[in-house]
Each structure stands twice: as structure tokens, then as C-alpha cells.
Amino acid sequence: MAKGAERLPGTSSRIRTRDDGCCSVNFLKYVLHIYNVVLFLSGLAVGGIGIWTVVAKHNYISLLPTSTYPILAYALIVAGTLAIIASWLGCGGVTSENRCILIVYIFVVMAVLVMEAGVGLMSRLYEEQVDLELKVHLNRTFLDNYSVRSRETAAIDAMQIEFKCCGALRFEDWLHSEWSKDEEVIENRSLVPDSCCKTPTLFCGRRDHPSNIQYTGCIYKFLETTKDHLIILGAVGLGLSVLELFGIVLGTCLYIELRHNFDD
């Protein structure tokens, strides 16, 4: 009997075709093709958001107390890449009706589901912890590492200029930092780093008048933007993980239909 139709058990006349039923092979193939286009676009979106998160926080990653934040961003990039790969696998498996490719496709989509759901859950959990972590560790990072470690020094200068702030909690904290013990700082009688100034220039940190320097601590703006990014990561991870469920169900249904009903 030709592929695409088979005689139903217990009857000699009725023929089952590829279009029979609400889960027919042709219907599932049509829906999966549409789904894979959506999966490809979602992969681009997820990967793009992960890259945007890394780029947006690249200068400040060294100031974070843990590596949780960058790990979440990189996990989204990997999930987006896997989603793109899965969409191509799905299109190939559906078109050729190759059950081996469909099995691989289903497992790759499962991996994307696990990664995106994991990023979503971890983002929500870390959002609750990051407030305390930054309040405990950020000020110590400012006081101990500025002018001592080049990477942290550059990150702190960039933060103070971008967020228009001075010090982690308050500008007076600089008087108790390792930076304040530097011979050049003492010689020039600088009170705060030049990046604290409203118009950063050489040795502008000698005056701590509010007309000259920023008075707001960096932790407030940094915490706000970090939480906003975590909310986005959580929403993307949990929201798009639902999409993968449809792919797993549709792919499994097509695999079963091809295996049981249309073997030569």
C-alpha cells in the first residue's frame, strides 16, 4: 500500500489518509512549519536580549558580588542559539518526515525549555537577593579596590559618570578608602575622585561643594537598573519557555503519527 494511506483494522474498504483527524500528518506538518518560524524568531529575540544584557552591564560585572547575573545573561544567549538550531532541525525533520531528526528536535526544544525556565526562576530569586548583596558588598568594593585594581577602577569611574553619582552609598565614604591614602591624592588634596564631578576634569575633586560634585550614592541607580534588567530576563525566560511546550507536544504527535500509521 502506498505511503500516505492505510486500510483501517477490521475493515476492507475504508482507507485512512494523511488528512484524517484533527492530528493528521499533513495538519501537524503545516502547524509545525509555522511554529518553527515563530521558534526561530523567538531564538533571535532571546539571544538578542542576552547579548544586550551582557553589553549593557559589561563595564559593571566586576563590581557585582556574585557571577549570577552574567551567568543568566549567557544562558539566555545559549538558549536563543539552541532555539535557532532547533527551528532548522524542525523544518528539516518535518519536510523529510525523518523520525530521527524529529527525536533530536524534540530533545533540543526540551533543552531550550529547561534553560529558559531556569533563567526565569533564577532571575526572580536573584532579584530578591541582589538588594542585600549590593548594600553589603558594593561599598566595600569601592573603598578597597578603587585605584588598587585597574578593572574595578575603570568600572567605578564609568559608573559615577554614567549614573551621575559619587561613592557607593555617599560621597563622604571616599575619605575612608584606599584611594584617599594615595600620595598623589594627598598631595593634591583631593576629596573625591574626579569622576564624581559634575564636569569631570583633572583634580576637580578637590571641592566637595554640591555645585561641583554629585551627592547621590551609586548603589541606588545601579540597584534600580540591575533589578529592571532582572525583571526583563525573568519575564523573557518564563514567558517564552511556554512556547517550547507547544513544540514538544506537536513534534511528539507528528513522530507518533509517522511511526504508527505511515511506515512502508
Coordinates of C-alpha atoms in Angstrom, one line a residue:
M1 CA 0.0 0.0 0.0
A2 CA 1.3 3.4 -0.8
K3 CA 2.8 5.7 1.8
G4 CA 0.2 8.2 2.9
A5 CA -2.8 5.9 3.4
E6 CA -3.5 2.6 5.1
R7 CA -6.5 0.3 5.5
L8 CA -8.0 0.6 8.9
P9 CA -8.1 -2.5 11.1
G10 CA -11.2 -4.6 10.8
T11 CA -12.4 -3.2 7.5
S12 CA -11.7 -3.9 3.9
S13 CA -12.9 -0.7 2.3
R14 CA -12.2 2.4 4.4
I15 CA -8.8 4.0 3.8
R16 CA -7.1 6.2 6.3
T17 CA -5.4 9.2 4.6
R18 CA -2.8 11.7 5.7
D19 CA -5.6 14.3 6.2
D20 CA -7.8 12.2 8.6
G21 CA -8.4 13.6 12.0
C22 CA -7.5 16.8 13.8
C23 CA -4.0 15.5 14.3
S24 CA -3.3 14.3 10.8
V25 CA 0.2 14.2 9.4
N26 CA -0.4 17.0 6.9
F27 CA -2.1 19.2 9.6
L28 CA 0.8 18.6 12.1
K29 CA 3.4 19.4 9.4
Y30 CA 1.6 22.6 8.5
V31 CA 1.4 23.7 12.1
L32 CA 5.0 22.8 12.9
H33 CA 6.3 24.8 9.9
I34 CA 4.5 27.8 11.3
Y35 CA 5.7 27.0 14.8
N36 CA 9.3 26.7 13.7
V37 CA 9.2 30.2 12.1
V38 CA 8.0 31.5 15.5
L39 CA 10.7 29.5 17.3
F40 CA 13.4 30.9 15.0
L41 CA 12.2 34.5 15.7
S42 CA 12.0 33.8 19.5
G43 CA 15.5 32.5 19.4
L44 CA 16.7 35.7 17.8
A45 CA 14.8 37.7 20.4
V46 CA 16.1 35.7 23.4
G47 CA 19.7 35.7 22.2
G48 CA 19.5 39.4 21.4
I49 CA 18.2 40.2 24.9
G50 CA 21.0 38.1 26.4
I51 CA 23.6 40.0 24.3
W52 CA 22.1 43.3 25.2
T53 CA 22.2 42.5 28.9
V54 CA 25.9 41.5 28.7
V55 CA 26.8 44.6 26.7
A56 CA 24.7 46.9 28.9
K57 CA 26.4 45.6 32.1
H58 CA 29.8 44.7 30.7
N59 CA 31.6 47.6 32.5
Y60 CA 30.0 46.8 35.9
I61 CA 30.1 43.0 36.0
S62 CA 33.4 43.1 38.0
L63 CA 31.5 45.1 40.7
L64 CA 28.8 42.6 41.3
P65 CA 29.3 40.4 44.4
T66 CA 28.4 37.1 42.5
S67 CA 28.6 35.8 39.0
T68 CA 24.8 35.0 38.9
Y69 CA 23.9 38.0 36.7
P70 CA 26.3 37.3 33.9
I71 CA 25.6 33.6 34.0
L72 CA 21.8 34.3 33.5
A73 CA 22.6 36.5 30.5
Y74 CA 25.0 34.0 28.9
A75 CA 22.4 31.2 29.5
L76 CA 19.8 33.2 27.5
I77 CA 22.3 33.6 24.7
V78 CA 22.9 29.8 24.6
A79 CA 19.1 29.2 24.8
G80 CA 18.5 31.6 21.9
T81 CA 21.2 29.8 19.8
L82 CA 19.7 26.4 20.6
A83 CA 16.2 27.7 19.6
I84 CA 17.5 28.8 16.3
I85 CA 19.2 25.4 15.7
A86 CA 16.1 23.6 16.8
S87 CA 13.9 25.6 14.3
W88 CA 16.2 24.5 11.4
L89 CA 16.2 20.9 12.7
G90 CA 12.4 21.0 12.9
C91 CA 12.0 22.3 9.4
G92 CA 14.3 19.6 8.0
G93 CA 12.6 16.8 10.0
V94 CA 9.1 17.9 9.2
T95 CA 9.8 18.3 5.5
S96 CA 11.6 15.0 5.1
E97 CA 9.4 13.2 7.7
N98 CA 12.6 11.8 9.2
R99 CA 11.8 10.5 12.7
C100 CA 15.4 10.5 13.9
I101 CA 15.7 14.2 13.2
L102 CA 12.3 14.8 14.9
I103 CA 13.6 13.0 18.0
V104 CA 16.7 15.2 18.1
Y105 CA 14.5 18.2 17.5
I106 CA 12.2 17.4 20.5
F107 CA 15.2 16.9 22.8
V108 CA 16.8 20.2 21.7
V109 CA 13.5 22.1 22.3
M110 CA 13.3 20.4 25.7
A111 CA 16.8 21.8 26.5
V112 CA 15.7 25.3 25.5
L113 CA 12.6 24.9 27.7
V114 CA 14.7 23.9 30.7
M115 CA 17.3 26.7 30.1
E116 CA 14.7 29.5 29.6
A117 CA 12.6 28.4 32.6
G118 CA 15.7 28.1 34.7
V119 CA 16.8 31.6 33.8
G120 CA 13.3 32.9 34.6
L121 CA 13.2 31.3 38.0
M122 CA 16.8 32.3 38.9
S123 CA 16.2 35.9 37.8
R124 CA 13.2 36.2 40.1
L125 CA 15.1 34.6 43.0
Y126 CA 18.2 36.8 42.4
E127 CA 16.0 39.9 42.2
E128 CA 15.1 39.4 45.8
Q129 CA 18.8 38.9 46.9
V130 CA 20.6 41.5 44.9
D131 CA 19.4 44.3 47.1
L132 CA 21.1 43.0 50.2
E133 CA 24.2 41.8 48.3
L134 CA 24.9 45.1 46.8
K135 CA 24.3 47.0 50.0
V136 CA 26.7 44.7 51.8
H137 CA 29.4 44.4 49.1
L138 CA 29.4 47.3 46.8
N139 CA 30.6 49.9 49.2
R140 CA 33.5 47.6 50.2
T141 CA 34.4 47.1 46.6
F142 CA 34.5 50.9 46.1
L143 CA 36.6 51.5 49.2
D144 CA 39.1 48.6 48.8
N145 CA 39.6 48.3 45.0
Y146 CA 39.5 51.8 43.6
S147 CA 43.0 52.9 42.5
V148 CA 44.2 49.4 43.5
R149 CA 42.7 47.2 40.8
S150 CA 42.5 48.7 37.3
R151 CA 39.4 46.9 36.1
E152 CA 37.4 47.9 39.1
T153 CA 38.8 51.4 39.0
A154 CA 37.6 51.9 35.4
A155 CA 34.2 50.3 36.2
I156 CA 33.7 52.7 39.2
D157 CA 34.7 55.8 37.1
A158 CA 32.3 54.7 34.3
M159 CA 29.5 54.2 36.8
Q160 CA 30.0 57.5 38.6
I161 CA 29.9 59.4 35.3
E162 CA 27.0 57.4 33.7
F163 CA 24.8 57.4 36.8
K164 CA 25.9 60.9 38.0
C165 CA 26.7 59.6 41.4
C166 CA 29.6 59.6 43.9
G167 CA 30.6 56.7 46.1
A168 CA 28.6 53.6 46.7
L169 CA 26.4 55.0 49.5
R170 CA 27.6 58.6 49.9
F171 CA 30.4 60.8 48.7
E172 CA 32.0 61.0 52.2
D173 CA 32.9 57.4 52.1
W174 CA 35.9 58.2 49.8
L175 CA 37.6 59.8 52.8
H176 CA 37.9 56.3 54.3
S177 CA 39.0 54.5 51.1
E178 CA 42.4 53.1 49.9
W179 CA 42.3 55.7 47.2
S180 CA 42.5 58.5 49.9
K181 CA 45.8 57.1 51.1
D182 CA 47.5 57.5 47.7
E183 CA 50.4 60.0 47.8
E184 CA 49.2 61.9 44.8
V185 CA 45.7 62.2 46.2
I186 CA 47.1 63.6 49.5
E187 CA 49.4 66.0 47.7
N188 CA 46.6 67.4 45.5
R189 CA 44.2 67.5 48.5
S190 CA 41.5 65.6 46.5
L191 CA 38.4 64.7 48.5
V192 CA 36.7 62.6 45.9
P193 CA 37.8 61.0 42.5
D194 CA 37.5 63.3 39.5
S195 CA 34.7 61.1 38.1
C196 CA 32.5 62.4 40.9
C197 CA 32.5 65.8 39.5
K198 CA 29.5 67.2 37.5
T199 CA 32.1 68.2 34.9
P200 CA 35.0 65.8 35.3
T201 CA 38.3 67.5 34.8
L202 CA 41.8 66.9 36.3
F203 CA 41.8 67.4 40.1
C204 CA 38.2 68.7 40.1
G205 CA 37.6 66.5 43.1
R206 CA 39.3 69.0 45.4
R207 CA 36.0 70.7 46.1
D208 CA 33.1 68.7 47.6
H209 CA 30.5 71.5 47.2
P210 CA 27.2 70.4 45.7
S211 CA 27.7 72.7 42.8
N212 CA 30.9 70.8 41.9
I213 CA 30.3 67.1 42.7
Q214 CA 27.4 64.6 42.8
Y215 CA 26.0 63.8 46.2
T216 CA 23.9 60.7 45.4
G217 CA 25.4 57.3 46.1
C218 CA 25.8 55.0 43.0
I219 CA 24.1 52.0 44.7
Y220 CA 20.6 53.4 44.2
K221 CA 20.7 53.9 40.5
F222 CA 22.8 50.8 40.0
L223 CA 20.3 48.7 42.0
E224 CA 17.4 50.1 40.1
T225 CA 18.8 49.3 36.7
T226 CA 20.0 45.9 37.8
K227 CA 16.5 45.0 39.0
D228 CA 14.9 46.3 35.8
H229 CA 17.2 44.0 33.8
L230 CA 16.5 41.0 36.0
I231 CA 12.8 41.6 35.6
I232 CA 13.2 41.5 31.8
L233 CA 15.3 38.4 32.0
G234 CA 12.8 36.7 34.2
A235 CA 9.8 37.7 32.0
V236 CA 11.6 36.5 28.8
G237 CA 12.7 33.3 30.3
L238 CA 9.4 32.2 31.9
G239 CA 7.2 33.7 29.2
L240 CA 9.0 32.1 26.2
S241 CA 9.5 28.8 27.9
V242 CA 5.8 28.2 27.4
L243 CA 6.3 28.4 23.7
E244 CA 8.6 25.4 23.8
L245 CA 5.9 23.2 25.3
F246 CA 3.9 23.5 22.1
G247 CA 6.9 22.5 20.1
I248 CA 7.5 19.4 22.2
V249 CA 3.8 18.4 22.0
L250 CA 3.5 19.0 18.3
G251 CA 6.8 17.2 17.5
T252 CA 5.9 14.2 19.6
C253 CA 2.4 13.9 18.0
L254 CA 4.0 14.0 14.5
Y255 CA 6.6 11.4 15.5
I256 CA 3.9 9.1 16.8
E257 CA 1.7 9.6 13.7
L258 CA 4.6 8.8 11.3
R259 CA 5.7 5.8 13.3
H260 CA 2.4 4.1 13.8
N261 CA 0.4 5.0 10.7
F262 CA 2.7 5.6 7.7
D263 CA 5.5 3.2 7.7
D264 CA 6.1 1.4 4.4

